[in-house]
Short mmCIF file of C-alpha atoms and ligand atoms in Angstrom, two decimals:
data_model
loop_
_atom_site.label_atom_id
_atom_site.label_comp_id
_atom_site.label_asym_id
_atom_site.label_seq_id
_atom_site.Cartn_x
_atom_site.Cartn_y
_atom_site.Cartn_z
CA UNK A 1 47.21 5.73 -134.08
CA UNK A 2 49.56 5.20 -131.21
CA UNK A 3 48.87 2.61 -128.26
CA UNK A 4 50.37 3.02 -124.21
CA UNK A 5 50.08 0.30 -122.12
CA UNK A 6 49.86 0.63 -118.43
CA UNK A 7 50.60 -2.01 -116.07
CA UNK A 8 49.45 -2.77 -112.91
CA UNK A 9 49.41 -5.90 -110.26
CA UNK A 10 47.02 -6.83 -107.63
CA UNK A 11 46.76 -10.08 -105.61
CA UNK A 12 42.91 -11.21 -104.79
CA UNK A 13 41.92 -15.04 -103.99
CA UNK A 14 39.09 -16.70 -105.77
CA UNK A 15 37.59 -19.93 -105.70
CA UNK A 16 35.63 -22.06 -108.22
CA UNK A 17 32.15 -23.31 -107.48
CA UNK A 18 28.76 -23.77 -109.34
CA UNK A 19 26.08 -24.24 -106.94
CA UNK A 20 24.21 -25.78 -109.84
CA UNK A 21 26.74 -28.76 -109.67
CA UNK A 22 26.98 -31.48 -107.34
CA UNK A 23 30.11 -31.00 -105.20
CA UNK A 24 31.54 -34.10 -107.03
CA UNK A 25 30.76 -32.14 -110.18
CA UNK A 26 32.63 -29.37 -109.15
CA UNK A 27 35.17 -30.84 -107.97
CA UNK A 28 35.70 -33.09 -111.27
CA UNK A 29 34.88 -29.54 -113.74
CA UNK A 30 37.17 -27.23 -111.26
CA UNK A 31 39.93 -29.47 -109.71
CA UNK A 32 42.39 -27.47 -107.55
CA UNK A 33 40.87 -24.58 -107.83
CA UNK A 34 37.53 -25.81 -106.19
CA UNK A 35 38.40 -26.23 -102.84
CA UNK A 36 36.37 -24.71 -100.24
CA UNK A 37 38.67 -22.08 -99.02
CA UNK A 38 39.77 -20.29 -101.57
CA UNK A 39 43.37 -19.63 -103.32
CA UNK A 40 44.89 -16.94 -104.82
CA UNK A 41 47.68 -15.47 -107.29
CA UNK A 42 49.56 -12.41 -108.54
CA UNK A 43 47.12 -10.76 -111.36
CA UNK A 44 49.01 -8.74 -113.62
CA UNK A 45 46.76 -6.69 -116.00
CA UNK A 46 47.98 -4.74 -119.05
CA UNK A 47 45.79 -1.63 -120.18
CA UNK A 48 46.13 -0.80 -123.07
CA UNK A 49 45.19 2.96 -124.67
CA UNK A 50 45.04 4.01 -128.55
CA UNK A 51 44.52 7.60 -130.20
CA UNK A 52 46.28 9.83 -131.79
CA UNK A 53 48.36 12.20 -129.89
CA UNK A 54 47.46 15.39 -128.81
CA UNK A 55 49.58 18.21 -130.33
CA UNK A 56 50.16 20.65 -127.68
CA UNK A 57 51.30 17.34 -124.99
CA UNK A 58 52.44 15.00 -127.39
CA UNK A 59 50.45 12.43 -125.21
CA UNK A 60 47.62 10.13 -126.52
CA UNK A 61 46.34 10.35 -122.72
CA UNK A 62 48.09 11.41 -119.51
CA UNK A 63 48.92 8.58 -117.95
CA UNK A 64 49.14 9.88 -114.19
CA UNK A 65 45.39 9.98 -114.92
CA UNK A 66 45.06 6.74 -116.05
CA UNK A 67 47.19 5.51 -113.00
CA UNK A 68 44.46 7.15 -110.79
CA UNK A 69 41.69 5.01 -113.01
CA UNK A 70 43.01 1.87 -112.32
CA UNK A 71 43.79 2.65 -108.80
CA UNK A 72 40.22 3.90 -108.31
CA UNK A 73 38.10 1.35 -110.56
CA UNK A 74 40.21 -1.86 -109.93
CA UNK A 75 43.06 -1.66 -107.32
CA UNK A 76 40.75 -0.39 -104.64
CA UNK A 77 37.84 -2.76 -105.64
CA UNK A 78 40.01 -6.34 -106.52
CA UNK A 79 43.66 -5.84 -104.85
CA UNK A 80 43.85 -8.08 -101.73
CA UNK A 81 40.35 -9.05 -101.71
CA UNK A 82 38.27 -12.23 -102.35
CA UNK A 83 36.85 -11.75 -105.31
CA UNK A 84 33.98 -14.39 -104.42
CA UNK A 85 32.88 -12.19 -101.99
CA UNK A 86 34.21 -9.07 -102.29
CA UNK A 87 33.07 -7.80 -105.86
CA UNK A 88 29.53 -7.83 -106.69
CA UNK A 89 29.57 -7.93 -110.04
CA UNK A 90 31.51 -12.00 -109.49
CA UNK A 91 29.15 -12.74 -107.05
CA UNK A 92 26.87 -14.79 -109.47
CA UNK A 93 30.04 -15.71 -111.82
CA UNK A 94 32.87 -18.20 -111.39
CA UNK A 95 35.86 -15.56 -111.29
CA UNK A 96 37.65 -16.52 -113.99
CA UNK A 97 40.72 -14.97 -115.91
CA UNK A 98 37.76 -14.52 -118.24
CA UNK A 99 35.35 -13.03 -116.37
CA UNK A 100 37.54 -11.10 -114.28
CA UNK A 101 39.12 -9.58 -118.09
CA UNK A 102 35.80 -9.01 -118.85
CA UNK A 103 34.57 -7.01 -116.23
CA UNK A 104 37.37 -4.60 -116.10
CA UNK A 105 36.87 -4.02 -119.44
CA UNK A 106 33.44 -2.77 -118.48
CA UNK A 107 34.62 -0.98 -115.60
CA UNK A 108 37.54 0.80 -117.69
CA UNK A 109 35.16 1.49 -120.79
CA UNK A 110 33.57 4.59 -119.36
CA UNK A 111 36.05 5.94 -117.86
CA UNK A 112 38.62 6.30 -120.60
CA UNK A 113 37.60 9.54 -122.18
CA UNK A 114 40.76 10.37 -124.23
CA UNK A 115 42.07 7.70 -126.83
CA UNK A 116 40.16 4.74 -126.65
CA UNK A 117 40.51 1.29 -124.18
CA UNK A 118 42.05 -0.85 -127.10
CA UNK A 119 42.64 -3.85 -124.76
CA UNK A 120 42.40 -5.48 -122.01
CA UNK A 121 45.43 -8.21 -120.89
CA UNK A 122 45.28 -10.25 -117.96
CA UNK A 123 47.93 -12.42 -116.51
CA UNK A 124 46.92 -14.84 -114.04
CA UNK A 125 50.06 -16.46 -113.95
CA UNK A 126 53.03 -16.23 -116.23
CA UNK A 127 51.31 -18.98 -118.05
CA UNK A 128 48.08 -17.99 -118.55
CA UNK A 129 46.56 -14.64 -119.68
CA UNK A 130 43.39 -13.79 -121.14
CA UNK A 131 43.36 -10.32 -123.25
CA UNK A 132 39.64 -8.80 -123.79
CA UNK A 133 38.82 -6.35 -126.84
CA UNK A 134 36.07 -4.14 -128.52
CA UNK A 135 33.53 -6.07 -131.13
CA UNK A 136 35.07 -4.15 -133.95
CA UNK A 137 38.87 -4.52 -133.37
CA UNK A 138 40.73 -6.96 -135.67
CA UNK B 1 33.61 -7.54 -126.14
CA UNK B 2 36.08 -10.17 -128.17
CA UNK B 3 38.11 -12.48 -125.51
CA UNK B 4 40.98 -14.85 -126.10
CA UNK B 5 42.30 -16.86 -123.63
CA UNK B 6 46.59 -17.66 -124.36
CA UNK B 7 48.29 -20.38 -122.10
CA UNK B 8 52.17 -20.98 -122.60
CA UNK B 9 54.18 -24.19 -122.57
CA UNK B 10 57.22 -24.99 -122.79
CA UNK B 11 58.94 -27.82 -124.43
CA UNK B 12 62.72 -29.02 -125.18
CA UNK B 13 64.04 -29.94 -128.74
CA UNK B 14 67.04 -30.03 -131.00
CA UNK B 15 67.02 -29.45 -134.95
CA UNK B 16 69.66 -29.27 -137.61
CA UNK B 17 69.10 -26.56 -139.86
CA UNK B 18 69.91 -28.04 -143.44
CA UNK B 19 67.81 -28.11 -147.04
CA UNK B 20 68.58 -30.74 -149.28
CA UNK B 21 67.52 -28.50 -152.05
CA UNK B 22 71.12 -26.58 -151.40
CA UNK B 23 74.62 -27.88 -151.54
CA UNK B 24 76.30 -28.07 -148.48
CA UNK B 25 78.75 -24.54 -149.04
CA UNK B 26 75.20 -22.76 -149.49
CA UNK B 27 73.36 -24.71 -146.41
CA UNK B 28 76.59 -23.30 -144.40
CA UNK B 29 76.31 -19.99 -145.55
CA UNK B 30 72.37 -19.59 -145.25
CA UNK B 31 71.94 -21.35 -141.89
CA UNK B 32 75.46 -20.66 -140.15
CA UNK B 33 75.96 -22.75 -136.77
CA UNK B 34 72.51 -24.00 -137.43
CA UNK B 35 73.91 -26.12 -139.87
CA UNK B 36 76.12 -27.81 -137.38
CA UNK B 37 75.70 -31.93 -138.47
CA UNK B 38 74.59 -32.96 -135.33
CA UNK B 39 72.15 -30.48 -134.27
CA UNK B 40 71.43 -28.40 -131.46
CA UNK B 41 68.51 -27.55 -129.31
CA UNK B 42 66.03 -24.86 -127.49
CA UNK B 43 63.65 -24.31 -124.66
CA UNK B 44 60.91 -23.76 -126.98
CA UNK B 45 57.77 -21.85 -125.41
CA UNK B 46 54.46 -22.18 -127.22
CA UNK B 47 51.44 -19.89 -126.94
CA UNK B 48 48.24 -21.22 -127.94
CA UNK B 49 45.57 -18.86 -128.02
CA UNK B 50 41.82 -19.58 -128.25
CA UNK B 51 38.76 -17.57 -128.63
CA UNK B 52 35.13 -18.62 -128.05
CA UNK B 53 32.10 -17.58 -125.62
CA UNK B 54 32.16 -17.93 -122.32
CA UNK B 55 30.00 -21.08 -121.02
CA UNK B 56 28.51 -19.30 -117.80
CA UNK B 57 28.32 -22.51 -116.26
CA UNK B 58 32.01 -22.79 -115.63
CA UNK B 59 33.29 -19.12 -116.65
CA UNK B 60 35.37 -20.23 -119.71
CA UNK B 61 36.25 -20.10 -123.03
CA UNK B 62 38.10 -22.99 -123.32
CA UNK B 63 38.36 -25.88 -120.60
CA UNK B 64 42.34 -25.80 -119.08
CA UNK B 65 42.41 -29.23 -118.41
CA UNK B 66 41.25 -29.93 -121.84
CA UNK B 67 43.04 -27.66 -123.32
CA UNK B 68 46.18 -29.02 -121.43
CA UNK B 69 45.36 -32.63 -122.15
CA UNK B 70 45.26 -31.89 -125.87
CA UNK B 71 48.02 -30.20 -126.04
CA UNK B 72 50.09 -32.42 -123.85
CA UNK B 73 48.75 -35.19 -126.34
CA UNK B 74 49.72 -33.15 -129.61
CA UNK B 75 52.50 -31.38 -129.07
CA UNK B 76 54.28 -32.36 -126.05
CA UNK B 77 54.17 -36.07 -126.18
CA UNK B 78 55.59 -36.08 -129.68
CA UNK B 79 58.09 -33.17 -129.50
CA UNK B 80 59.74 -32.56 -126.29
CA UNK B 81 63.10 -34.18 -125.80
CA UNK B 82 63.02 -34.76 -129.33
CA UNK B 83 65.59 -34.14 -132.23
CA UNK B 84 62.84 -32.92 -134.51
CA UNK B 85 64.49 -34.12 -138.08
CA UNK B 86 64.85 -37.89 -137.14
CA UNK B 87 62.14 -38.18 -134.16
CA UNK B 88 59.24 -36.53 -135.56
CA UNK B 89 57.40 -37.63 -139.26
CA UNK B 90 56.62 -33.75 -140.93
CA UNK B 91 60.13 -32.82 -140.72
CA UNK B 92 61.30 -35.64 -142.38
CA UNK B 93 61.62 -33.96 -145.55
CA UNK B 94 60.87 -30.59 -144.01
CA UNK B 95 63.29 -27.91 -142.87
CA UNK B 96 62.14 -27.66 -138.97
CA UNK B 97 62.72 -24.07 -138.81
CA UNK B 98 60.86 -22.66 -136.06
CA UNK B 99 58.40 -21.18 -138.20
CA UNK B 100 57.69 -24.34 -139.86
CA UNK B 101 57.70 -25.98 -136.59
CA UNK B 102 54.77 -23.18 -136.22
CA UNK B 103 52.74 -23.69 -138.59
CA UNK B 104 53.19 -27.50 -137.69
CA UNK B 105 52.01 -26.93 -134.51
CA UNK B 106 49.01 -24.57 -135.55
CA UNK B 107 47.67 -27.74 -137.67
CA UNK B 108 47.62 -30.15 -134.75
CA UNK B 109 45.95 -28.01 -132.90
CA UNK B 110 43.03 -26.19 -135.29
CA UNK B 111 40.77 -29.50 -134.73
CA UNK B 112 40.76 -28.72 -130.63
CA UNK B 113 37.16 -29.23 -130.10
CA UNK B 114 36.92 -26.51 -127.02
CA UNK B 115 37.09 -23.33 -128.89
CA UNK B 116 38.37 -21.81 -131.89
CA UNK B 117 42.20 -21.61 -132.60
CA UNK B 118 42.99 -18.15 -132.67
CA UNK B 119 47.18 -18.10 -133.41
CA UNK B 120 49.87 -20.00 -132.27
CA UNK B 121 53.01 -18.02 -131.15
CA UNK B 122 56.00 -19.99 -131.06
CA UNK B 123 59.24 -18.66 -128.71
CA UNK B 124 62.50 -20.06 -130.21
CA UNK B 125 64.87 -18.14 -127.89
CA UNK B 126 63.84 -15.52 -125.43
CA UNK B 127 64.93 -13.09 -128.52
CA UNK B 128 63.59 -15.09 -131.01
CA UNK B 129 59.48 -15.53 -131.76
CA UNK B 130 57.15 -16.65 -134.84
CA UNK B 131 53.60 -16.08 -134.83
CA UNK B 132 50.97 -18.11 -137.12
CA UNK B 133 47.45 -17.58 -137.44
CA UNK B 134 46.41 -20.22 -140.43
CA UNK B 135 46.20 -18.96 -144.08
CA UNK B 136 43.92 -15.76 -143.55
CA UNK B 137 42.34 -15.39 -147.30
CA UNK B 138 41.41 -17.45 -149.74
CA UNK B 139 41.61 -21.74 -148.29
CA UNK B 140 40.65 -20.35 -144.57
CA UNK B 141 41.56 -23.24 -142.05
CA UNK B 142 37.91 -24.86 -140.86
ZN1 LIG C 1 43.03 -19.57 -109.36
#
């Protein structure tokens, strides 16, 4: 088994907020990253591919088609957008590094059809990153 | 779908490299300038990495402030700016090689109440990195 790793960046703004809590409540759970407005950062997401490699390519997967996945199932749907707003699928979430990771996981699972989506890494900032994988991987 | 969250910190301290189970010709010749009597230091950067469900109401594994307030109350507090053989208890009698210094840090952090310790990965140097992830088989962290 071989693994390739693509790597991609996209900026998008988010805010924090559970309408179930009180605003104090929200404020107290969420801090910063509650306020009203938004904020945003620099995502930095790692995809990572594993399979063996085909014989007659030498390639587990050709990767200009993989760059034309992530443009098409996350770049046009989360770069420069509020992800509040913007993407359905966070409308009733908080857009976490988690949930974010987790739901271009789902978007990325169909659409890999050689090799297989072995993980998902997302930076949110250089100190943070959440990385999302299959059940049965180790 | 299996998620773990990592956040990094960084943290400052010096250590002497030096066994008293060797003589001093063989604590020269196995740790080289690390050996140097009055220490040296690092820009350590530790990644602690959790895993648990998400809690919908809030959209994470693991709480950051209380993550970061732990951690700040573990591991900063007691090693930054410190020279880890005189300043901090376990190295006492304890080489504080960074992958002790690892495994150190694993144990003061496998009680964090938020989630489940995954691995701690320790950054000595930018070239330099030790991973722990508790004793795997047999007495299994709790
Ligand atoms: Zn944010």
């Amino acid at each position: 088994m071989v693994y390739v790793t693509r790597k991609i960046e996209f900026s998008a703004a988010h805010r924090y907020h559970n309408p179930a809590f009180s605003d104090e409540e929200n404020r107290r759970i969420f801090g910063k990253c509650n306020n009203a407005n938004g904020h945003g950062h620099n995502y930095v997401l790692e995809v990572t591919v594993g399979g063996e490699t085909d014989p007659a390519t030498g390639m587990v997967l050709d990767l200009k088609e993989l760059k034309e996945i992530l443009e098409r199932e996350i770049m046009n749907r989360m770069d420069h957008r509020f992800l509040n707003y913007e993407v359905p699928e966070l409308a009733n979430q908080i857009p976490t590094c988690e949930n974010i990771a987790a739901l271009i996981w789902k978007l990325l699972m169909p659409k890999i059809k050689k090799g297989r989506l072995t993980r998902v890494r997302l930076w949110e900032s250089s100190d943070l990153y959440v990385d999302c994988y299959g059940d049965g991987a180790a | 779908m299996r998620l773990e969250l990592t956040r990094r910190y960084a943290l400052a301290a010096s250590h002497r490299l030096h066994s008293p189970h060797l003589d001093d010709a063989e604590n020269e010749r196995i740790y080289g300038k690390c050996n140097n009597p009055y220490g040296h230091g690092h820009n350590y950067v530790v990644e602690v990495t959790v895993t648990g469900e998400i809690d919908t109401a809030t959209g994470m594994i693991a709480h950051l402030g209380d993550l970061d307030s732990y951690v700040a109350r573990e591991i900063i507090e007691p090693f930054d700016h410190m020279y880890l053989n005189k300043d901090v208890e376990a190295f006492r009698d304890r080489v504080p090689t960074t992958e002790n210094f690892c495994m150190e840090i694993f144990e003061r952090l496998k009680r964090f109440p938020g989630a489940r310790l995954v691995r701690i990965r320790l950054e000595e140097t930018g070239r330099n990195s030790f991973e722990y992830a508790g004793q795997r088989n047999g007495d299994e962290h709790d």
